[in-house]
Each structure stands twice: as structure tokens, then as C-alpha cells.
Coordinates of C-alpha atoms in Angstrom, one line a residue:
X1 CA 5.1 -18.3 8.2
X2 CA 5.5 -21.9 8.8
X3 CA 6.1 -24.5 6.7
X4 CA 5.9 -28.3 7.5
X5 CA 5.1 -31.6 5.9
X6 CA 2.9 -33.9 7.8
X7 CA 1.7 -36.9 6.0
X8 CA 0.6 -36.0 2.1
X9 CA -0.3 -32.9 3.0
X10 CA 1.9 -29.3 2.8
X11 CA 0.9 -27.3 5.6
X12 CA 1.2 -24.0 6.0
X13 CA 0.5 -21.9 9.4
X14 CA 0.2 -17.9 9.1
X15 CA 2.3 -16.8 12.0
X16 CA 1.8 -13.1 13.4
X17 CA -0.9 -13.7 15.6
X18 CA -0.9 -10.5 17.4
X19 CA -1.1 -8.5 13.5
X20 CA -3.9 -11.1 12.6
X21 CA -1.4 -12.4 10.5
X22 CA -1.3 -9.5 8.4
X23 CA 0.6 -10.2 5.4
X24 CA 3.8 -8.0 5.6
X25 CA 6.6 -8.3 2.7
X26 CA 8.7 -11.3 4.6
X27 CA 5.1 -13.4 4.7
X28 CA 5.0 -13.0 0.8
X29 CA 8.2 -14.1 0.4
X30 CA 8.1 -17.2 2.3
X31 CA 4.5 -17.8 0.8
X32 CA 6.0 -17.4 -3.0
X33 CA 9.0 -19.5 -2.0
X34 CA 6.7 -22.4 0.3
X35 CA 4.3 -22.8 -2.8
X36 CA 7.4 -23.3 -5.2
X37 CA 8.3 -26.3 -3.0
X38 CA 4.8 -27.7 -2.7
X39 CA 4.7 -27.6 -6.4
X40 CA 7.0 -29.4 -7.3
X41 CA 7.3 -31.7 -3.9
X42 CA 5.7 -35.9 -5.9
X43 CA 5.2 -36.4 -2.0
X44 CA 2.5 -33.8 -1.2
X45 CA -0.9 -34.2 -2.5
X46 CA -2.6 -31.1 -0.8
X47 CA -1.8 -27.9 1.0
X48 CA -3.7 -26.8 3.8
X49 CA -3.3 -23.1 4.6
X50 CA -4.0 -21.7 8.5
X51 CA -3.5 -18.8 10.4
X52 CA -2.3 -19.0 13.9
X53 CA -4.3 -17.6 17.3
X54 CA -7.3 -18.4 17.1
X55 CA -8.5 -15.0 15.5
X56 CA -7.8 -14.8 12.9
X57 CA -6.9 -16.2 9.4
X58 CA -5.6 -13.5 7.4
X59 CA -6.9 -10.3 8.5
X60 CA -5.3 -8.7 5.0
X61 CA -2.1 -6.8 3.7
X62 CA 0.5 -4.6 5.8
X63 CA -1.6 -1.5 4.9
X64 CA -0.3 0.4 7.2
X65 CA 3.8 0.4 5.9
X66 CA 2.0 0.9 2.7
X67 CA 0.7 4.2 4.0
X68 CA 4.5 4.6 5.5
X69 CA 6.1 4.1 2.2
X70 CA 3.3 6.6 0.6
X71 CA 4.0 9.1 2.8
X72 CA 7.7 8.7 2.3
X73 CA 7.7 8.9 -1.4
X74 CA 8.4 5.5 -1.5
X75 CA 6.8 4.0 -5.3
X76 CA 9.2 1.5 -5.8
X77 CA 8.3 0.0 -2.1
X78 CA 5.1 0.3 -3.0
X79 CA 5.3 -1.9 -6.1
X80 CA 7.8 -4.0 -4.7
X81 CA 5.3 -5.2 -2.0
X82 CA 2.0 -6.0 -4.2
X83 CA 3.7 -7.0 -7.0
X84 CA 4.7 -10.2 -4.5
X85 CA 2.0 -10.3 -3.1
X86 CA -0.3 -10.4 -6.4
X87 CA 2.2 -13.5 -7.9
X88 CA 1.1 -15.4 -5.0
X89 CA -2.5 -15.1 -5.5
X90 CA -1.7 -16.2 -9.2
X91 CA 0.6 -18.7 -8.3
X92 CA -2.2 -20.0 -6.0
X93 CA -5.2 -20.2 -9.0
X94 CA -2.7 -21.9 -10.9
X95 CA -1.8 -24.5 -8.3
X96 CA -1.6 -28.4 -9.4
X97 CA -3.4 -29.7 -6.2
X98 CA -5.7 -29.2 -3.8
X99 CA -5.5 -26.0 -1.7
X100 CA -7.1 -25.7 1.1
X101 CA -7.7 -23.0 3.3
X102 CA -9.1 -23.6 6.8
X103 CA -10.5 -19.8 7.8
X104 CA -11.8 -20.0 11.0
X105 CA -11.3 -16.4 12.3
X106 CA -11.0 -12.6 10.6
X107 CA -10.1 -12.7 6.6
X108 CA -10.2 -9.8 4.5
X109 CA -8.2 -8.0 1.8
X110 CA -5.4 -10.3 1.6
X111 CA -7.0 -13.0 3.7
X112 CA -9.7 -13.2 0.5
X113 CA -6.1 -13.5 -1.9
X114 CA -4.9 -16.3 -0.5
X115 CA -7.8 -18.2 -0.3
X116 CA -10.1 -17.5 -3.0
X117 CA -8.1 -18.7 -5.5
X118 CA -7.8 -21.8 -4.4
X119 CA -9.7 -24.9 -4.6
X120 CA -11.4 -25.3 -1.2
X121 CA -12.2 -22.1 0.9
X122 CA -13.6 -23.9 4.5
X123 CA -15.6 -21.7 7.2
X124 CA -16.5 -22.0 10.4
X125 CA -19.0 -20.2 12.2
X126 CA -16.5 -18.3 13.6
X127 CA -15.2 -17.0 10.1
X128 CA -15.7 -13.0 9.2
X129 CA -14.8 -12.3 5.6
X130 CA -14.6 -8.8 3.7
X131 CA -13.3 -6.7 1.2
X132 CA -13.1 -3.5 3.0
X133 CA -10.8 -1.4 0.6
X134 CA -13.1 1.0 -0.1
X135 CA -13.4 2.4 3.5
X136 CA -9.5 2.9 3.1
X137 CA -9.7 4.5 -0.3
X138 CA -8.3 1.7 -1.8
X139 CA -10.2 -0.9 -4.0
X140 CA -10.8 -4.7 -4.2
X141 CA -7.7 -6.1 -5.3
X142 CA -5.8 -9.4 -4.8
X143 CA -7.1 -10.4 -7.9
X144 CA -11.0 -10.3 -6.6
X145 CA -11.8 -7.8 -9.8
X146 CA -11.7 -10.9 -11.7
X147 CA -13.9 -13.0 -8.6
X148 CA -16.6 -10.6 -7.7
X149 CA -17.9 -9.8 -10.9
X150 CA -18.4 -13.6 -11.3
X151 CA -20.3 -14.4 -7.8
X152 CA -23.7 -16.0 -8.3
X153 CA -26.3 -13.5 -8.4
X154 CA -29.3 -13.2 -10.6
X155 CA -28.7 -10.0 -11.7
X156 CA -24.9 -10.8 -13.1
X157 CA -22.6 -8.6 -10.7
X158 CA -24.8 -7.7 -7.9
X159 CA -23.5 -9.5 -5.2
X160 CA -19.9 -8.5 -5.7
X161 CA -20.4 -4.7 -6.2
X162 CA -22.3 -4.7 -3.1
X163 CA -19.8 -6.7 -1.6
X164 CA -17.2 -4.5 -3.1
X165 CA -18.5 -0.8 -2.6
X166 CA -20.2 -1.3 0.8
X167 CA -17.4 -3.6 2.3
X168 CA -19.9 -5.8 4.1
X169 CA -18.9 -8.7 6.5
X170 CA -20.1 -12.1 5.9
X171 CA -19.8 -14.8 8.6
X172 CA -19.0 -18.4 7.3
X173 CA -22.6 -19.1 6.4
X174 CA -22.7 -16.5 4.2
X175 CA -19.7 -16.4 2.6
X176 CA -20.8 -20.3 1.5
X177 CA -24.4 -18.1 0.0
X178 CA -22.2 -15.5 -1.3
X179 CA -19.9 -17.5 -3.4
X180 CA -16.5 -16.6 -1.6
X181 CA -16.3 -20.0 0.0
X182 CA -16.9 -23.8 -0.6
X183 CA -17.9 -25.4 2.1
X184 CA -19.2 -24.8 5.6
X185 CA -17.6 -26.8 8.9
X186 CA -18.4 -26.1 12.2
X187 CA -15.5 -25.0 14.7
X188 CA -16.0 -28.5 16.7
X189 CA -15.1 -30.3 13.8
X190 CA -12.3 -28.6 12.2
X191 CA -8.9 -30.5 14.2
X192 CA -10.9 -33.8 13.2
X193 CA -11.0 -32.3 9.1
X194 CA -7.8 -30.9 9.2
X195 CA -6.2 -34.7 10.8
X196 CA -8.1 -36.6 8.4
X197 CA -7.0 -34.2 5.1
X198 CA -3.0 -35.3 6.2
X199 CA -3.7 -38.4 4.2
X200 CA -4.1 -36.7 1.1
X201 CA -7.5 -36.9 0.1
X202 CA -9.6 -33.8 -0.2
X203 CA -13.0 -35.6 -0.7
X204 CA -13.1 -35.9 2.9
X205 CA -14.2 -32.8 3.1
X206 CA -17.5 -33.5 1.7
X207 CA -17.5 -35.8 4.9
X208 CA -17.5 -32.9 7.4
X209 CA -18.7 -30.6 5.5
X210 CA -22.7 -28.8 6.5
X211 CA -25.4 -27.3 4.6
X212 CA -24.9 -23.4 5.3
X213 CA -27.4 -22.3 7.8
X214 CA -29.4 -19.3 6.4
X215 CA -28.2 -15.9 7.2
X216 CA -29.2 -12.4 7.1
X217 CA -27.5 -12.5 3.4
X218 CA -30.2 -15.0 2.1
X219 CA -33.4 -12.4 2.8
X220 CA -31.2 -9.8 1.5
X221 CA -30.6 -11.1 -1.9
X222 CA -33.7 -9.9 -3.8
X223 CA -32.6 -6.2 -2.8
X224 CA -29.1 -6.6 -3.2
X225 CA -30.3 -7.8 -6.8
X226 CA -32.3 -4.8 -7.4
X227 CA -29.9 -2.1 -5.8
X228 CA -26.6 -3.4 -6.5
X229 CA -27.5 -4.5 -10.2
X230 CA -27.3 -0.9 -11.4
X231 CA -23.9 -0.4 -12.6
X232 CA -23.0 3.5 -11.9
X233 CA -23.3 5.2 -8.1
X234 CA -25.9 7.4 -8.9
X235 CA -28.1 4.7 -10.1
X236 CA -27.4 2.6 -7.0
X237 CA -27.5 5.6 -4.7
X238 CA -31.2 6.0 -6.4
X239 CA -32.2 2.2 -6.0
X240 CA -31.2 2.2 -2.3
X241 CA -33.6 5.2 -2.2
X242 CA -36.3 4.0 -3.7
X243 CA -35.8 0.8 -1.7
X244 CA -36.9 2.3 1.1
X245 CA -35.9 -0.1 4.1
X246 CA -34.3 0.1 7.0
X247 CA -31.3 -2.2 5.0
X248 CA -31.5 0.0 2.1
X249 CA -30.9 3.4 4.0
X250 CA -27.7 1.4 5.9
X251 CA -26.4 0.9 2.6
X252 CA -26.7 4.1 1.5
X253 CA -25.2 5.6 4.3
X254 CA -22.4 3.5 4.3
X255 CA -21.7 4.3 0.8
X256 CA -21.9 7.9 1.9
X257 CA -18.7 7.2 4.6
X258 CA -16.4 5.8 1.7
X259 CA -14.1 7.5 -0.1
X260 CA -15.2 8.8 -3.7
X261 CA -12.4 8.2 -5.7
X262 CA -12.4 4.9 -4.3
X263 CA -15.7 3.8 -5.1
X264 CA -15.5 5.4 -9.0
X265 CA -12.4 3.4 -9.2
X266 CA -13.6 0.1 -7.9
X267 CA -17.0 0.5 -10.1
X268 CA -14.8 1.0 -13.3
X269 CA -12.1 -2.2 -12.0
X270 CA -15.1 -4.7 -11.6
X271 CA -16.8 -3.3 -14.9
X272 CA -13.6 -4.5 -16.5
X273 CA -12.8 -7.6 -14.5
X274 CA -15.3 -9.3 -15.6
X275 CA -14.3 -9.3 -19.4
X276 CA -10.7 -9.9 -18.2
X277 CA -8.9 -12.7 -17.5
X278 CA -7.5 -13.3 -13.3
X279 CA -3.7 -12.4 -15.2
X280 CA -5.3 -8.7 -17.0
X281 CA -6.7 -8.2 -13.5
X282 CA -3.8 -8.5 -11.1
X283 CA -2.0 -6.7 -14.0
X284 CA -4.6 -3.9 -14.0
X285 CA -5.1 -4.1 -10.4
X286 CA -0.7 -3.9 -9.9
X287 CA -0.8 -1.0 -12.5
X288 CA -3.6 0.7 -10.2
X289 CA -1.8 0.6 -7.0
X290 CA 1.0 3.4 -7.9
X291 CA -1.4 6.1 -8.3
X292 CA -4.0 5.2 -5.6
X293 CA -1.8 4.8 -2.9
X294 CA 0.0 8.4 -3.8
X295 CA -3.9 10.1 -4.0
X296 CA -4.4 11.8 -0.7
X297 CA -7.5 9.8 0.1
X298 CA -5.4 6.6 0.7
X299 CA -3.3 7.8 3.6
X300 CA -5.9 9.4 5.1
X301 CA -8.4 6.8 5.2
X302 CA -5.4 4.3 6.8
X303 CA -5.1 7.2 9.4
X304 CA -8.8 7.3 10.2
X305 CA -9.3 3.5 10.2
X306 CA -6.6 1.9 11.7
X307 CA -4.0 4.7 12.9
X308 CA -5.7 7.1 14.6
X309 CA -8.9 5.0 14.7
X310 CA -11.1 8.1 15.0
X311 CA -13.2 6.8 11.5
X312 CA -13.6 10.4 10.3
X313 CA -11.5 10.5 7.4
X314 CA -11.5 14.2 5.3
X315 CA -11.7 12.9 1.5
X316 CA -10.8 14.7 -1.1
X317 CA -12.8 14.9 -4.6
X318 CA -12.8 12.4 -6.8
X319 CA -10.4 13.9 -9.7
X320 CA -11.2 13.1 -13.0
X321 CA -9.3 10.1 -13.5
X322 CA -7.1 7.4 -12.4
X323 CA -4.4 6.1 -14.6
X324 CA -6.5 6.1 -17.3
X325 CA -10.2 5.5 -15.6
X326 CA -12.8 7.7 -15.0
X327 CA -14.0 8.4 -11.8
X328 CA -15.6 11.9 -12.4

């Protein structure tokens, strides 16, 4: 990660390009350290927050070391890791000044943490962003079980269980519909944003800034409403049924693909989350983390997904319960 000053503005590149600028335990570190400094710098007035290639912002968390350390017994690694990682998404929501993230590019899991809890979250057309735990056997974390319960949707919740359970991928349009960004840019005009924020002022953005083009997402709302407002898997598996589209039968068989365990677990976190505070939920979310990564499911949906790549992961049943939730 690179850190540099230029003008008012902090600036802040994500740097490993060919891991989509994965964030790996070093990254953390530099990030918890970088937003220290920025804090307390008088001479900075904003932070602007990039990721390097051209691909991608923040494509999420070093998931696969955290299958290595699972596999080698390794809980205190484990913790270690998103317990850093987790103080920099709160040390981001309770940031002084403006931070802004330019996410032009892949940004999930992690991607989402860094961002999301900051004051402006800018997309490009270009943008692709996700919470696709659940197809890992992990859940949404990164402090998001306190932000997806509280998306706009007019059934309260909708959007971010479907969002949540199904993993779906927004482009930048969407994620401006969906609640998980501010503002919409176009690629074109992002170096002339990003050279005019280095004096300080983050209203500019409302210069550059572009009504969000309708999406797929916009035409999908009423159902997502209607499906996704139900608050237990059966009664969503049953909505999707009765549904009765084309979209509604995608859903359900995507929910079918995930692990079980993972999708009782991330019903139960957002249930919670949205009575909780963002500190209960990264402190939920940390104490979650020990026992999901040592359930079976997790290393094997890793393996599946981004290991072996072969996307037929053998779950195991959901047990009873999770550190103290019920998934049964």
C-alpha cells in the first residue's frame, strides 16, 4: 500500500495488482498505521482511497491464507488477521474527514470494508461490487451486518438479504440504486475528479458526479421486495417459488449452490445487525470468525471457488448451531 500527500488530500493507492489488491495481513497493517497519520495530519483535509491496475479496487480479504491457517490449526492466525482488518473498517466510520473511495474496478468482501464506511463510495461504470461470502461458506462481514440490514428497500431488509444470501454483483449504477455507493462517475472523468479533490474540497464531487443510469436492479426491486422480505430460508425459498420468473428461479438456484451453514448463519448475523450498533457487529462478526472458518464448509468452499476452481463444493449439514446461533 502506498501512501503519499499531494495537495490537501491523503492518498492512498492499494498495491497488489496481480492479487486484485487482496487485502493480505501487511495491507492491514499499513492501512491501520496510514489512517492514524491522516488523522491526525491539520494539513490533510480528505483521503482518497484507490486500488492500482486498472482492475480492480479491492477485490476482498486473503481468503485463501485464511483457509491455510484453517487447515493448519492456526486460530490465533486466524483472529490475528480480521481482528486488523475489522479495526480498520471501524477506524474508517469513525474518520474526522472526508473519505473517499474511487472504485473503478472488482470490490467485494473487503473491498465493501474499506469503502462503505466511509463518506463517499464513487463508481464508474466499470465498478463490480459484491458480498460473495456465502458461496465460500463464510458470511457478510467487514462490518456490512450492520450496513445491509439498513439499505433502502421498502420492505426494511430486503435488499441486503438478497444482496447477502445470493451474493449478487452490482455494477456502479447499481450499487448507487442499491445503497452501497454515493455517487456515480463515469471512467472518462475520474483523473479530472480525482485532480480536482487534491485541493481539499469534497463538494466537487457533486460537480462530476451523474444520475445513475437504470439497471437490471431497478425492475427487480418489487420482487426482491417480495422474496427477499421474508426473513427465514424456507419462506424465501417459497416466495422465489411462488414468484415464478425466470429471475426468481435463478435465485433460487443460486441459493441452492451456497453453503447451508452459511446462509442460516448470515440470516441470524443480519437479523441481529440491524438492532446492533457497527462496534456490536464487527465484535459479533470477530467472535463469529473462529468457529466458521474451523467448520468444514469453509475450506472447502475456498477450494471449490478459488483453489481448485472446479465450483463443486461437497457441504456439509448445517449443525445446529454456531457459537451460540441457530442455523438448524
Amino acid at each position: 500500500m502506498l501512501l503519499r500527500q499531494e495537495g490537501a488530500a491523503g492518498t492512498l493507492l492499494l498495491n497488489r495488482p496481480r492479487a486484485l489488491n487482496a487485502l493480505d495481513g501487511d495491507m492491514i497493517a499499513r492501512l491501520d498505521a496510514a489512517i492514524a497519520q491522516l488523522r491526525d495530519d491539520p494539513a490533510v483535509r480528505l483521503v482518497i482511497l484507490e486500488g492500482a491496475g486498472g482492475r480492480a479496487f479491492c477485490a476482498g480479504g486473503d481468503v485463501r491464507r485464511i483457509r491455510e491457517l484453517a487447515l493448519a490449526g492456526d486460530a490465533a492466525g486466524i483472529h490475528a488477521f480480521f481482528a486488523g482488518e475489522y479495526a480498520v473498517n471501524a477506524a474508517i466510520a469513525a474518520f474526522p474527514k472526508p473519505w473517499i473511495s474511487l472504485i473503478d474496478g472488482v470490490c467485494m468482501g473487503g473491498g465493501i470494508g474499506v469503502s462503505v464506511h466511509g463518506s463517499h463510495r464513487i463508481v464508474t461504470e466499470h465498478a463490480l461490487l459484491a458480498m460473495p461470502e456465502t458461496a465460500i461458506a463464510l458470511f457478510p462481514d467487514v462490518g456490512t451486518s450492520f450496513t445491509l440490514p439498513r439499505l433502502p428497500s421498502a420492505t426494511p431488509g430486503a435488499m441486503g438479504r438478497f444482496l447477502a444470501l445470493t451474493g449478487a454483483r452490482l455494477r456502479g449504477a447499481e450499487a448507487v440504486e442499491a445503497g452501497l455507493a454515493t455517487h456515480f462517475v463515469p471512467r472518462e472523468r475520474l483523473p479530472a475528479l480525482r485532480s480536482a479533490l487534491l485541493a481539499g474540497d469534497p463538494s466537487v464531487v457533486e460537480d462530476f458526479a451523474e444520475p445513475a443510469p437504470p439497471g437490471p436492479l431497478a425492475a427487480q426491486r418489487p420482487a426482491i421486495d417480495r422474496c427477499f422480505g421474508a426473513t427465514t430460508l424456507p419462506a424465501i425459498q417459497a416466495a422465489l417459488a411462488a414468484e415464478n420468473t425466470d429471475w426468481a428461479r435463478n435465485q433460487a438456484a443460486i441459493l441452492a449452490k451456497m453453503s447451508p451453514t452459511s446462509l442460516a448463519v448470515t440470516l441470524e448475523l443480519l437479523h441481529r445487525g440491524s438492532t446492533q450498533d457497527l462496534a456490536t457487529c464487527l465484535a459479533t462478526e470477530l467472535a463469529l470468525t473462529g468457529p466458521v472458518t474451523q467448520h468444514p464448509d469453509f475450506a472447502e468452499g475456498v477450494r471449490a471457488v478459488l483453489v481448485d476452481k472446479d465450483n463443486s463444493p461437497n457441504w456439509a449439514p448445517a449443525p445446529a448451531q454456531i457459537d451460540g446461533f441457530s442455523v438448524g
